[in-house]
Short mmCIF file of C-alpha atoms and ligand atoms in Angstrom, two decimals:
data_model
loop_
_atom_site.label_atom_id
_atom_site.label_comp_id
_atom_site.label_asym_id
_atom_site.label_seq_id
_atom_site.Cartn_x
_atom_site.Cartn_y
_atom_site.Cartn_z
CA MET A 1 131.33 -232.09 -101.57
CA THR A 2 130.65 -231.34 -97.92
CA GLY A 3 128.20 -232.73 -95.45
CA ALA A 4 126.01 -235.78 -96.02
CA GLU A 5 122.97 -234.64 -94.10
CA GLY A 6 119.65 -236.46 -94.09
CA ASP A 7 118.29 -238.11 -97.16
CA ARG A 8 119.95 -235.78 -99.59
CA THR A 9 119.63 -236.89 -103.24
CA VAL A 10 122.79 -236.74 -105.31
CA GLY A 11 122.20 -238.20 -108.75
CA LEU A 12 122.66 -236.47 -112.07
CA VAL A 13 123.05 -233.16 -110.37
CA THR A 14 125.71 -230.55 -109.83
CA ASP A 15 126.59 -230.32 -106.20
CA PHE A 16 127.69 -227.26 -104.21
CA ASP A 17 128.38 -226.51 -100.57
CA VAL A 18 126.16 -223.43 -100.65
CA LEU A 19 123.48 -222.60 -103.19
CA VAL A 20 122.02 -219.10 -103.18
CA ILE A 21 118.74 -218.33 -104.94
CA GLY A 22 118.63 -214.70 -106.11
CA SER A 23 121.52 -212.30 -106.74
CA GLY A 24 120.15 -209.14 -105.08
CA PRO A 25 122.06 -207.56 -102.18
CA GLY A 26 121.20 -210.43 -99.79
CA GLY A 27 122.10 -213.26 -102.18
CA GLN A 28 125.18 -211.55 -103.55
CA LYS A 29 126.75 -210.91 -100.16
CA ALA A 30 125.79 -214.38 -98.91
CA ALA A 31 127.48 -215.98 -101.93
CA ILE A 32 130.65 -213.94 -101.61
CA ALA A 33 130.88 -214.48 -97.84
CA ALA A 34 130.52 -218.26 -98.34
CA ALA A 35 133.14 -218.19 -101.12
CA LYS A 36 135.55 -216.30 -98.83
CA LEU A 37 135.05 -219.13 -96.35
CA GLU A 38 136.35 -221.42 -99.11
CA LYS A 39 133.05 -223.10 -99.93
CA ARG A 40 131.93 -224.11 -103.40
CA VAL A 41 129.14 -221.69 -104.12
CA ALA A 42 126.55 -221.11 -106.85
CA VAL A 43 123.98 -218.36 -107.34
CA VAL A 44 120.84 -218.91 -109.36
CA GLU A 45 119.44 -215.82 -111.06
CA ARG A 46 116.96 -215.17 -113.84
CA ARG A 47 118.18 -213.73 -117.14
CA ASN A 48 118.99 -210.00 -117.12
CA MET A 49 118.43 -209.76 -113.37
CA ILE A 50 121.98 -209.96 -111.98
CA GLY A 51 122.04 -207.63 -108.97
CA GLY A 52 118.37 -208.25 -108.27
CA VAL A 53 115.56 -205.74 -107.88
CA CYS A 54 118.12 -203.49 -106.20
CA ILE A 55 120.20 -202.94 -109.34
CA ASN A 56 117.63 -203.45 -112.06
CA THR A 57 114.30 -201.98 -110.98
CA GLY A 58 114.60 -200.66 -107.41
CA THR A 59 117.27 -198.86 -105.45
CA ILE A 60 119.84 -198.09 -108.13
CA PRO A 61 117.55 -196.90 -110.96
CA SER A 62 115.42 -194.85 -108.56
CA LYS A 63 118.41 -193.21 -106.89
CA THR A 64 120.09 -192.52 -110.23
CA LEU A 65 116.84 -191.06 -111.54
CA ARG A 66 116.76 -188.78 -108.51
CA GLU A 67 120.30 -187.61 -109.22
CA ALA A 68 119.44 -186.96 -112.87
CA VAL A 69 116.31 -185.03 -111.86
CA LEU A 70 118.22 -182.89 -109.38
CA TYR A 71 120.93 -182.09 -111.89
CA LEU A 72 118.80 -181.45 -114.98
CA THR A 73 116.10 -179.42 -113.22
CA GLY A 74 118.66 -177.33 -111.34
CA LEU A 75 116.25 -177.47 -108.40
CA ASN A 76 118.93 -177.25 -105.73
CA GLN A 77 120.47 -174.17 -107.34
CA ARG A 78 117.29 -172.08 -107.47
CA GLU A 79 117.88 -170.51 -104.07
CA MET A 80 121.00 -168.94 -105.63
CA TYR A 81 120.07 -168.35 -109.24
CA GLY A 82 116.33 -167.74 -109.08
CA GLN A 83 113.20 -169.85 -109.49
CA SER A 84 113.47 -170.00 -113.28
CA TYR A 85 116.91 -171.65 -113.20
CA ARG A 86 117.09 -174.91 -115.20
CA VAL A 87 120.01 -176.88 -116.66
CA LYS A 88 117.66 -178.17 -119.36
CA ASP A 89 114.23 -176.77 -120.13
CA ASP A 90 112.36 -179.88 -121.24
CA VAL A 91 113.72 -182.88 -119.43
CA THR A 92 112.81 -186.01 -121.41
CA VAL A 93 112.67 -189.67 -120.45
CA ALA A 94 115.71 -190.18 -122.72
CA ASP A 95 117.70 -187.63 -120.67
CA LEU A 96 116.84 -189.50 -117.50
CA GLY A 97 117.28 -192.97 -119.01
CA ILE A 98 120.84 -192.35 -120.21
CA ARG A 99 122.05 -191.95 -116.67
CA THR A 100 120.07 -194.84 -115.16
CA GLN A 101 121.10 -197.29 -117.91
CA HIS A 102 124.72 -196.23 -117.60
CA VAL A 103 124.77 -196.83 -113.84
CA ILE A 104 122.83 -200.12 -114.04
CA GLY A 105 125.28 -201.40 -116.67
CA ARG A 106 128.29 -200.49 -114.57
CA GLU A 107 126.83 -201.98 -111.40
CA VAL A 108 125.94 -205.27 -113.12
CA ASP A 109 129.50 -205.41 -114.38
CA VAL A 110 130.91 -204.83 -110.87
CA ILE A 111 128.72 -207.61 -109.42
CA ARG A 112 129.55 -210.09 -112.19
CA SER A 113 133.23 -209.39 -111.67
CA GLN A 114 132.99 -209.81 -107.89
CA LEU A 115 131.17 -213.14 -108.28
CA SER A 116 133.65 -214.40 -110.83
CA ARG A 117 136.73 -213.23 -108.85
CA ASN A 118 135.39 -215.25 -105.93
CA HIS A 119 134.69 -218.30 -108.14
CA VAL A 120 130.95 -218.20 -107.51
CA ALA A 121 129.13 -220.07 -110.29
CA VAL A 122 126.23 -218.11 -111.78
CA LEU A 123 123.42 -220.37 -113.00
CA THR A 124 120.91 -218.61 -115.24
CA GLY A 125 117.28 -219.56 -114.78
CA SER A 126 114.51 -219.82 -112.24
CA ALA A 127 115.05 -222.08 -109.23
CA ARG A 128 112.39 -224.45 -107.94
CA PHE A 129 112.81 -226.91 -105.08
CA VAL A 130 112.64 -230.60 -105.98
CA ASP A 131 113.44 -231.73 -102.45
CA PRO A 132 115.01 -230.02 -99.40
CA TYR A 133 118.54 -230.34 -100.86
CA THR A 134 117.89 -230.02 -104.60
CA VAL A 135 116.54 -227.32 -106.88
CA ASP A 136 115.68 -227.41 -110.53
CA VAL A 137 117.12 -224.45 -112.46
CA ILE A 138 114.85 -223.83 -115.44
CA ASP A 139 115.93 -221.44 -118.19
CA GLU A 140 113.68 -219.42 -120.52
CA GLN A 141 113.63 -222.21 -123.11
CA GLY A 142 112.31 -224.62 -120.45
CA ARG A 143 115.60 -226.55 -120.22
CA ASP A 144 116.45 -227.55 -116.70
CA VAL A 145 119.40 -228.66 -114.65
CA LYS A 146 119.26 -230.07 -111.13
CA VAL A 147 121.56 -228.58 -108.56
CA SER A 148 122.06 -229.78 -105.01
CA ALA A 149 123.76 -228.24 -102.00
CA SER A 150 124.29 -228.88 -98.29
CA LYS A 151 123.04 -225.39 -97.49
CA ILE A 152 120.59 -223.29 -99.44
CA ILE A 153 120.02 -219.56 -98.97
CA ILE A 154 116.80 -218.11 -100.37
CA ALA A 155 117.19 -214.44 -101.36
CA THR A 156 114.43 -214.10 -103.92
CA GLY A 157 113.18 -210.67 -102.85
CA THR A 158 109.80 -209.22 -103.74
CA ARG A 159 107.67 -207.89 -106.58
CA PRO A 160 105.19 -204.99 -106.45
CA ALA A 161 101.85 -206.07 -104.98
CA ARG A 162 98.99 -205.53 -107.45
CA PRO A 163 95.40 -205.28 -106.21
CA ASP A 164 93.14 -207.62 -108.23
CA SER A 165 90.60 -204.84 -108.71
CA VAL A 166 93.00 -202.71 -110.78
CA GLU A 167 93.70 -203.37 -114.47
CA PHE A 168 97.38 -202.62 -114.95
CA ASP A 169 98.18 -201.91 -118.60
CA GLU A 170 101.92 -201.06 -118.25
CA GLU A 171 101.22 -197.73 -119.94
CA THR A 172 98.72 -195.61 -118.06
CA ILE A 173 98.13 -197.70 -114.95
CA ILE A 174 101.46 -198.97 -113.69
CA ASP A 175 103.37 -200.08 -110.60
CA SER A 176 106.77 -198.89 -109.40
CA ASP A 177 108.55 -201.18 -111.92
CA GLY A 178 106.59 -199.58 -114.75
CA ILE A 179 107.62 -196.04 -113.83
CA LEU A 180 111.07 -196.73 -115.26
CA ASN A 181 109.58 -197.58 -118.67
CA LEU A 182 107.32 -194.56 -119.16
CA PRO A 183 107.57 -193.21 -122.73
CA THR A 184 107.33 -189.56 -121.62
CA VAL A 185 107.40 -187.55 -118.40
CA PRO A 186 103.66 -187.30 -117.58
CA ASP A 187 101.99 -183.91 -117.07
CA SER A 188 100.00 -185.38 -114.19
CA LEU A 189 100.48 -188.42 -111.96
CA VAL A 190 98.40 -190.07 -109.25
CA VAL A 191 100.50 -192.03 -106.76
CA VAL A 192 98.44 -194.55 -104.79
CA GLY A 193 100.21 -195.28 -101.49
CA ALA A 194 102.39 -192.88 -99.51
CA GLY A 195 105.02 -195.40 -98.45
CA VAL A 196 108.72 -194.80 -99.03
CA ILE A 197 108.73 -195.83 -102.71
CA GLY A 198 105.54 -193.87 -103.50
CA ILE A 199 106.77 -190.69 -101.85
CA GLU A 200 110.25 -190.92 -103.37
CA TYR A 201 108.79 -191.12 -106.89
CA ALA A 202 106.14 -188.48 -106.08
CA SER A 203 108.90 -186.04 -105.12
CA MET A 204 111.03 -186.80 -108.20
CA PHE A 205 108.14 -186.29 -110.63
CA ALA A 206 107.01 -183.16 -108.78
CA ALA A 207 110.55 -181.80 -109.18
CA LEU A 208 110.24 -182.50 -112.93
CA GLY A 209 107.10 -180.35 -113.00
CA THR A 210 104.52 -183.17 -113.06
CA LYS A 211 101.32 -182.33 -111.17
CA VAL A 212 101.29 -185.11 -108.56
CA THR A 213 98.42 -186.25 -106.34
CA VAL A 214 99.21 -188.74 -103.58
CA VAL A 215 96.30 -190.85 -102.29
CA GLU A 216 96.84 -192.61 -98.97
CA ARG A 217 94.34 -194.64 -96.97
CA ARG A 218 95.94 -193.74 -93.64
CA GLU A 219 95.76 -190.29 -92.06
CA ARG A 220 99.56 -189.94 -91.95
CA MET A 221 102.50 -190.90 -94.08
CA LEU A 222 105.88 -192.37 -93.05
CA ASP A 223 104.58 -192.74 -89.50
CA PHE A 224 107.80 -194.44 -88.38
CA CYS A 225 109.68 -191.15 -88.96
CA ASP A 226 109.99 -188.05 -86.81
CA LEU A 227 106.72 -186.11 -87.09
CA GLU A 228 108.39 -182.69 -87.38
CA ILE A 229 110.51 -183.93 -90.28
CA VAL A 230 107.55 -185.51 -92.06
CA GLU A 231 105.72 -182.18 -91.69
CA ALA A 232 108.73 -180.38 -93.22
CA LEU A 233 108.77 -182.88 -96.09
CA LYS A 234 105.04 -182.43 -96.73
CA TYR A 235 105.50 -178.64 -96.75
CA HIS A 236 108.24 -178.97 -99.37
CA LEU A 237 106.27 -181.38 -101.51
CA ARG A 238 103.22 -179.10 -101.41
CA ASP A 239 105.53 -176.30 -102.48
CA LEU A 240 106.38 -178.47 -105.52
CA ALA A 241 102.61 -178.66 -106.22
CA VAL A 242 101.99 -182.12 -104.73
CA THR A 243 98.41 -182.61 -103.51
CA PHE A 244 97.88 -185.04 -100.62
CA ARG A 245 94.66 -186.95 -100.13
CA PHE A 246 95.05 -188.66 -96.75
CA GLY A 247 92.33 -190.87 -95.27
CA GLU A 248 91.08 -191.62 -98.79
CA THR A 249 90.62 -195.01 -100.44
CA VAL A 250 90.70 -195.64 -104.18
CA ALA A 251 87.38 -197.14 -105.32
CA ALA A 252 88.37 -197.65 -108.97
CA VAL A 253 90.78 -196.53 -111.66
CA GLU A 254 89.16 -196.07 -115.07
CA LYS A 255 91.22 -195.83 -118.23
CA ARG A 256 90.33 -192.95 -120.58
CA PRO A 257 91.81 -191.83 -123.93
CA ARG A 258 93.94 -189.13 -122.29
CA GLY A 259 94.96 -191.11 -119.20
CA ALA A 260 92.87 -192.42 -116.33
CA ILE A 261 90.40 -191.23 -113.73
CA THR A 262 91.01 -192.31 -110.17
CA LEU A 263 87.72 -192.53 -108.28
CA LEU A 264 87.93 -192.22 -104.52
CA GLU A 265 85.41 -193.77 -102.15
CA SER A 266 84.63 -190.24 -100.96
CA GLY A 267 83.34 -189.49 -104.47
CA LYS A 268 86.29 -187.39 -105.66
CA LYS A 269 87.59 -187.91 -109.20
CA ILE A 270 91.25 -187.31 -110.02
CA PRO A 271 92.17 -187.15 -113.70
CA ALA A 272 95.82 -187.90 -114.55
CA GLU A 273 97.94 -189.00 -117.48
CA THR A 274 99.46 -191.81 -115.37
CA VAL A 275 98.46 -193.69 -112.21
CA MET A 276 101.22 -195.43 -110.24
CA TYR A 277 100.31 -198.01 -107.63
CA SER A 278 102.79 -198.31 -104.83
CA ALA A 279 100.76 -200.57 -102.57
CA GLY A 280 103.41 -202.68 -100.87
CA ARG A 281 105.39 -205.66 -102.13
CA HIS A 282 104.87 -209.44 -102.25
CA GLY A 283 107.55 -212.05 -101.53
CA MET A 284 108.82 -213.92 -104.62
CA THR A 285 107.99 -217.37 -103.35
CA ASP A 286 105.09 -218.48 -105.60
CA GLU A 287 107.37 -220.25 -108.08
CA LEU A 288 109.90 -221.63 -105.62
CA GLY A 289 108.03 -224.86 -104.91
CA LEU A 290 108.59 -224.32 -101.19
CA GLU A 291 106.37 -227.28 -100.28
CA ALA A 292 108.94 -229.68 -101.82
CA ALA A 293 111.45 -228.29 -99.32
CA GLY A 294 109.03 -228.63 -96.41
CA LEU A 295 108.48 -224.86 -96.21
CA ALA A 296 105.57 -222.47 -96.59
CA ALA A 297 105.22 -218.72 -97.06
CA ASP A 298 102.66 -216.43 -95.42
CA ASP A 299 99.84 -214.67 -97.31
CA ARG A 300 102.27 -211.94 -98.44
CA GLY A 301 104.76 -214.46 -99.75
CA ARG A 302 107.19 -214.00 -96.84
CA ILE A 303 109.26 -216.74 -95.21
CA SER A 304 109.79 -216.85 -91.42
CA VAL A 305 113.30 -217.17 -90.05
CA ASP A 306 115.05 -217.30 -86.66
CA SER A 307 117.75 -214.90 -85.51
CA PHE A 308 120.36 -216.72 -87.65
CA TYR A 309 118.07 -216.44 -90.71
CA ARG A 310 117.35 -220.19 -90.60
CA THR A 311 113.94 -221.24 -91.86
CA ALA A 312 111.88 -224.05 -90.30
CA VAL A 313 114.14 -226.43 -92.28
CA PRO A 314 117.51 -225.85 -90.59
CA HIS A 315 119.83 -226.15 -93.62
CA ILE A 316 117.71 -223.65 -95.59
CA TYR A 317 118.15 -219.96 -94.82
CA ALA A 318 116.23 -216.92 -96.08
CA VAL A 319 117.44 -213.32 -96.20
CA GLY A 320 116.50 -209.95 -97.65
CA ASP A 321 113.08 -208.66 -98.63
CA VAL A 322 111.59 -212.17 -98.80
CA ILE A 323 111.66 -212.28 -94.97
CA GLY A 324 109.93 -208.89 -94.66
CA PHE A 325 110.82 -205.83 -92.56
CA PRO A 326 112.90 -203.71 -92.95
CA SER A 327 113.24 -204.63 -96.65
CA LEU A 328 116.25 -202.46 -97.38
CA ALA A 329 119.27 -203.19 -99.52
CA ALA A 330 121.63 -202.32 -96.68
CA THR A 331 120.07 -204.75 -94.19
CA SER A 332 119.62 -207.45 -96.83
CA MET A 333 123.38 -207.44 -97.47
CA GLU A 334 124.18 -207.88 -93.82
CA GLN A 335 121.56 -210.61 -93.38
CA GLY A 336 123.14 -212.45 -96.33
CA ARG A 337 126.59 -212.28 -94.77
CA ILE A 338 125.33 -213.39 -91.34
CA ALA A 339 123.36 -216.30 -92.85
CA ALA A 340 126.31 -217.48 -94.95
CA HIS A 341 128.67 -217.43 -91.98
CA HIS A 342 126.19 -219.38 -89.88
CA ALA A 343 125.61 -221.88 -92.69
CA CYS A 344 129.37 -222.37 -93.07
CA GLY A 345 129.88 -222.99 -89.35
CA GLU A 346 131.55 -219.63 -88.59
CA PRO A 347 128.73 -217.62 -87.04
CA LEU A 348 128.99 -213.84 -86.69
CA ARG A 349 127.39 -211.59 -84.13
CA GLY A 350 123.81 -210.78 -85.18
CA LEU A 351 122.55 -207.64 -86.84
CA SER A 352 123.13 -204.50 -84.75
CA SER A 353 119.99 -203.34 -82.96
CA GLN A 354 120.29 -199.86 -84.49
CA GLN A 355 119.68 -199.75 -88.21
CA PRO A 356 119.74 -196.53 -90.25
CA ILE A 357 116.80 -195.55 -92.43
CA GLY A 358 117.34 -193.46 -95.56
CA ILE A 359 114.47 -192.02 -97.59
CA TYR A 360 115.60 -190.48 -100.86
CA THR A 361 112.80 -188.02 -101.32
CA ILE A 362 113.56 -184.50 -102.52
CA PRO A 363 114.65 -183.30 -99.93
CA GLU A 364 116.01 -186.46 -98.33
CA VAL A 365 115.32 -187.84 -94.87
CA SER A 366 117.40 -190.13 -92.70
CA PHE A 367 117.31 -191.31 -89.11
CA ILE A 368 118.56 -193.81 -86.61
CA GLY A 369 117.32 -194.69 -83.15
CA GLN A 370 114.06 -193.57 -81.71
CA THR A 371 111.58 -190.83 -82.53
CA GLU A 372 110.13 -188.29 -80.09
CA ASP A 373 106.77 -190.07 -80.28
CA GLU A 374 108.26 -193.49 -79.49
CA LEU A 375 110.22 -192.13 -76.52
CA THR A 376 107.19 -190.30 -75.18
CA ARG A 377 105.02 -193.39 -75.52
CA SER A 378 107.54 -195.43 -73.55
CA HIS A 379 107.97 -192.69 -70.91
CA VAL A 380 111.64 -192.16 -71.70
CA PRO A 381 112.65 -188.53 -71.01
CA PHE A 382 114.73 -186.76 -73.66
CA GLU A 383 116.07 -183.35 -74.60
CA VAL A 384 116.11 -182.08 -78.18
CA GLY A 385 119.04 -180.33 -79.85
CA ILE A 386 118.40 -178.78 -83.25
CA SER A 387 120.64 -177.30 -85.90
CA ARG A 388 119.26 -175.61 -89.01
CA TYR A 389 121.31 -175.63 -92.21
CA ARG A 390 120.51 -171.96 -92.84
CA GLU A 391 122.58 -171.09 -89.77
CA LEU A 392 125.57 -173.03 -91.08
CA ALA A 393 128.00 -171.45 -93.52
CA ARG A 394 127.86 -174.62 -95.66
CA GLY A 395 124.06 -174.42 -95.76
CA GLN A 396 124.29 -170.88 -97.14
CA ILE A 397 127.01 -171.81 -99.64
CA ILE A 398 124.98 -174.67 -101.15
CA GLY A 399 121.68 -172.80 -100.91
CA ASP A 400 119.98 -175.28 -98.57
CA THR A 401 118.00 -173.08 -96.22
CA TYR A 402 115.49 -175.70 -95.07
CA GLY A 403 117.67 -178.61 -93.89
CA MET A 404 117.85 -179.54 -90.22
CA LEU A 405 119.46 -182.03 -87.88
CA LYS A 406 117.84 -183.08 -84.66
CA LEU A 407 119.45 -184.97 -81.78
CA LEU A 408 117.42 -186.66 -79.06
CA ILE A 409 119.52 -186.84 -75.92
CA SER A 410 118.99 -188.73 -72.68
CA PRO A 411 119.12 -186.29 -69.73
CA GLU A 412 120.12 -189.25 -67.55
CA ASP A 413 123.31 -190.46 -69.21
CA ARG A 414 123.64 -187.92 -72.05
CA SER A 415 123.61 -190.72 -74.66
CA LEU A 416 122.10 -190.22 -78.12
CA LEU A 417 118.66 -191.80 -78.30
CA GLY A 418 117.94 -190.74 -81.86
CA VAL A 419 119.37 -188.75 -84.75
CA HIS A 420 117.04 -187.30 -87.40
CA VAL A 421 118.24 -185.42 -90.47
CA PHE A 422 116.30 -183.62 -93.22
CA GLY A 423 117.89 -181.94 -96.24
CA THR A 424 121.01 -182.16 -98.39
CA GLY A 425 123.22 -185.13 -97.63
CA ALA A 426 120.94 -186.40 -94.85
CA THR A 427 121.58 -190.07 -95.67
CA GLU A 428 125.37 -189.56 -95.50
CA LEU A 429 125.44 -187.22 -92.49
CA LEU A 430 123.39 -189.64 -90.45
CA HIS A 431 126.31 -192.03 -90.18
CA ILE A 432 128.25 -189.67 -87.93
CA GLY A 433 125.48 -189.97 -85.38
CA GLN A 434 125.27 -193.72 -85.95
CA ALA A 435 129.01 -194.07 -85.20
CA VAL A 436 128.70 -192.08 -81.98
CA MET A 437 125.67 -194.12 -80.91
CA GLY A 438 127.29 -197.41 -81.88
CA CYS A 439 130.43 -196.63 -79.89
CA GLY A 440 128.41 -195.64 -76.83
CA GLY A 441 129.38 -191.94 -77.13
CA THR A 442 127.51 -189.09 -75.50
CA VAL A 443 126.45 -185.60 -76.55
CA ASP A 444 129.65 -184.35 -74.90
CA TYR A 445 131.76 -185.99 -77.61
CA LEU A 446 129.93 -183.87 -80.19
CA VAL A 447 130.26 -180.72 -78.06
CA ASP A 448 134.03 -181.21 -77.72
CA ALA A 449 134.76 -182.36 -81.28
CA VAL A 450 136.09 -179.92 -83.86
CA PHE A 451 134.43 -180.33 -87.26
CA ASN A 452 135.79 -179.13 -90.58
CA TYR A 453 134.43 -175.70 -91.49
CA PRO A 454 132.35 -175.01 -93.47
CA THR A 455 130.59 -178.38 -93.49
CA LEU A 456 127.10 -179.75 -92.91
CA ALA A 457 128.73 -182.10 -90.38
CA GLU A 458 129.10 -179.06 -88.17
CA SER A 459 125.35 -179.34 -87.60
CA TYR A 460 126.16 -182.09 -85.07
CA LYS A 461 128.12 -179.66 -82.92
CA VAL A 462 125.47 -176.94 -83.18
CA ALA A 463 122.66 -179.39 -82.27
CA ALA A 464 124.74 -180.86 -79.44
CA LEU A 465 125.37 -177.38 -78.00
CA ASP A 466 121.67 -176.62 -78.27
CA ALA A 467 120.78 -179.80 -76.36
CA VAL A 468 123.45 -179.23 -73.70
CA ASN A 469 122.29 -175.64 -73.14
CA LYS A 470 118.73 -176.89 -72.62
CA LEU A 471 119.93 -179.56 -70.20
CA ARG A 472 121.89 -176.92 -68.27
CA ARG A 473 118.77 -174.74 -68.07
CA VAL A 474 116.74 -177.61 -66.61
CA ALA A 475 119.53 -178.30 -64.10
CA LYS A 476 119.58 -174.61 -63.02
CA PHE A 477 115.83 -174.59 -62.43
CA GLU A 478 116.16 -177.68 -60.30
CA LEU A 479 118.58 -175.97 -57.89
C1 FAD B 1 111.74 -198.48 -106.19
C2 FAD B 1 112.57 -199.01 -105.05
C3 FAD B 1 113.47 -198.19 -104.42
C4 FAD B 1 114.25 -198.68 -103.38
N1 FAD B 1 115.14 -197.85 -102.77
C5 FAD B 1 115.92 -198.32 -101.76
C6 FAD B 1 116.90 -197.48 -101.15
O1 FAD B 1 117.04 -196.32 -101.52
N2 FAD B 1 117.69 -198.00 -100.19
C7 FAD B 1 117.57 -199.30 -99.78
O2 FAD B 1 118.33 -199.73 -98.89
N3 FAD B 1 116.64 -200.11 -100.33
C8 FAD B 1 115.83 -199.65 -101.31
N4 FAD B 1 114.91 -200.48 -101.90
C9 FAD B 1 114.79 -201.84 -101.39
C10 FAD B 1 115.89 -202.73 -101.96
O3 FAD B 1 115.89 -202.68 -103.36
C11 FAD B 1 115.65 -204.13 -101.45
O4 FAD B 1 115.64 -204.12 -100.05
C12 FAD B 1 116.72 -205.10 -101.92
O5 FAD B 1 116.83 -205.12 -103.32
C13 FAD B 1 116.37 -206.50 -101.41
O6 FAD B 1 117.41 -207.36 -101.72
P1 FAD B 1 117.20 -208.93 -101.83
O7 FAD B 1 118.54 -209.52 -101.63
O8 FAD B 1 116.09 -209.35 -100.95
O9 FAD B 1 116.85 -209.23 -103.34
P2 FAD B 1 116.23 -208.45 -104.56
O10 FAD B 1 117.04 -207.23 -104.87
O11 FAD B 1 114.78 -208.26 -104.36
O12 FAD B 1 116.49 -209.49 -105.73
C14 FAD B 1 115.95 -210.79 -105.68
C15 FAD B 1 116.39 -211.53 -106.92
O13 FAD B 1 115.96 -212.87 -106.81
C16 FAD B 1 115.63 -213.33 -108.10
N5 FAD B 1 114.70 -214.44 -108.01
C17 FAD B 1 113.44 -214.46 -107.51
N6 FAD B 1 112.91 -215.68 -107.59
C18 FAD B 1 113.85 -216.46 -108.16
C19 FAD B 1 113.90 -217.83 -108.51
N7 FAD B 1 112.88 -218.66 -108.28
N8 FAD B 1 115.04 -218.29 -109.09
C20 FAD B 1 116.10 -217.48 -109.34
N9 FAD B 1 116.11 -216.18 -109.01
C21 FAD B 1 115.00 -215.69 -108.44
C22 FAD B 1 114.98 -212.13 -108.76
O14 FAD B 1 115.10 -212.25 -110.18
C23 FAD B 1 115.79 -210.99 -108.21
O15 FAD B 1 116.83 -210.65 -109.09
C24 FAD B 1 114.11 -200.02 -102.95
C25 FAD B 1 113.21 -200.86 -103.60
C26 FAD B 1 112.44 -200.37 -104.64
C27 FAD B 1 111.47 -201.30 -105.34
#
């Protein structure tokens, strides 16, 4: 047992150095980091949820579904083999489910093995604070065990937010968790909310041939992304028969025998077999009994933390989606590691200021750094270098004629201010730009580097040359 802080209660309880609540990316990495630092660690997780939302209902199933859709529809091969090309004519939910269940099973196995190799105890049940150092772990039969720890890391994530005015029936009117349990691929789908999750699923179902309508209250979607790339994405989605209704608010969703009718405040009626709400997410803090720990969540269930991920109660940390933005698996993992190191007295440097964003739409989008709009708003001059996949041999070979990579370069010190990629492999390719930015490299590194040929990575060199030629032109005019 370590530490004897405050008025900690140790009675008929099991005691650990570090107790992590939730086994998603944040909790998992926090637990393993603490175990590597030779602490006695336990993770509390509900039954059948090892790996968290990430493995069971979020990132992994959605990304596997996307892979299954791309393969079975043959969408990416149609440039080569014609618009009627399909690997399978009628893609069923069973076809898609086989792949997602296989990957989920394997991933759960990997996580269980990592936790057990590192001697992290897994306690099954729902955790609820009894006091600032003790939680009650309650299983599905209502049996409970008290567990105490010197440090506690909350990594309980989020659940889909559900507006009170909508009657979800898990069949016709669903949220993003429900989309994985649909009995059939719907002929028509209304997606309410054009955030990342909404648009990713909209693109997957559109690729399957579902007639998708996206309803979004705001006038734009993904407004944190490069405008040109969002326009390209919208063009592609429209080409897959997606209808966008921007600046529209849903007034009601009425269930009907053949599906549901979505009524918009503007008076429009949209009939569809399925309606999926993707209206944000709510922190999983309602059942944590935070008040017993001296903590409180905001109206969206989120917990505030400082730069070390400490809550208002210094021995309790919070990481991952439960603390809000950016709510990504990748950042949650790093937050978990940083929090665990701090809790164990071996602090790390904080999270890097540049975080990549990956959006797994069809086609995919990824970026790091700033957008043209942000730079313009802050009066930072920049030059743009663009490379289009259709001008790369690899682009032609794989039949991606729409992809593009855009570099935003500072004319002052030639550093990379932003990298924006659209098309095949965008989320992987982005990391080349991230490495150059992170190491303080300039556009000249990319101009001088030799890239394998034929690759999509070559797009960096082409875009860098484009930017450098534009900078040279400006310099000539200034003479
Ligand atoms: C559809 C979808 C697609 C996504 N796609 C991506 C993507 O492509 N890339 C990306 O980076 N991110 C993606 N995300 C986001 C990503 O899944 C989250 O950022 C990540 O899972 C957050 O990790 P976390 O550690 O906060 O915990 P979570 O993964 O949210 O898991 C929290 C866990 O805590 C458990 N828990 C909650 N309360 C208690 C309690 N009282 N006691 C015990 N256990 C409890 C829950 O059962 C759950 O298992 C996606 C999310 C969704 C929903």
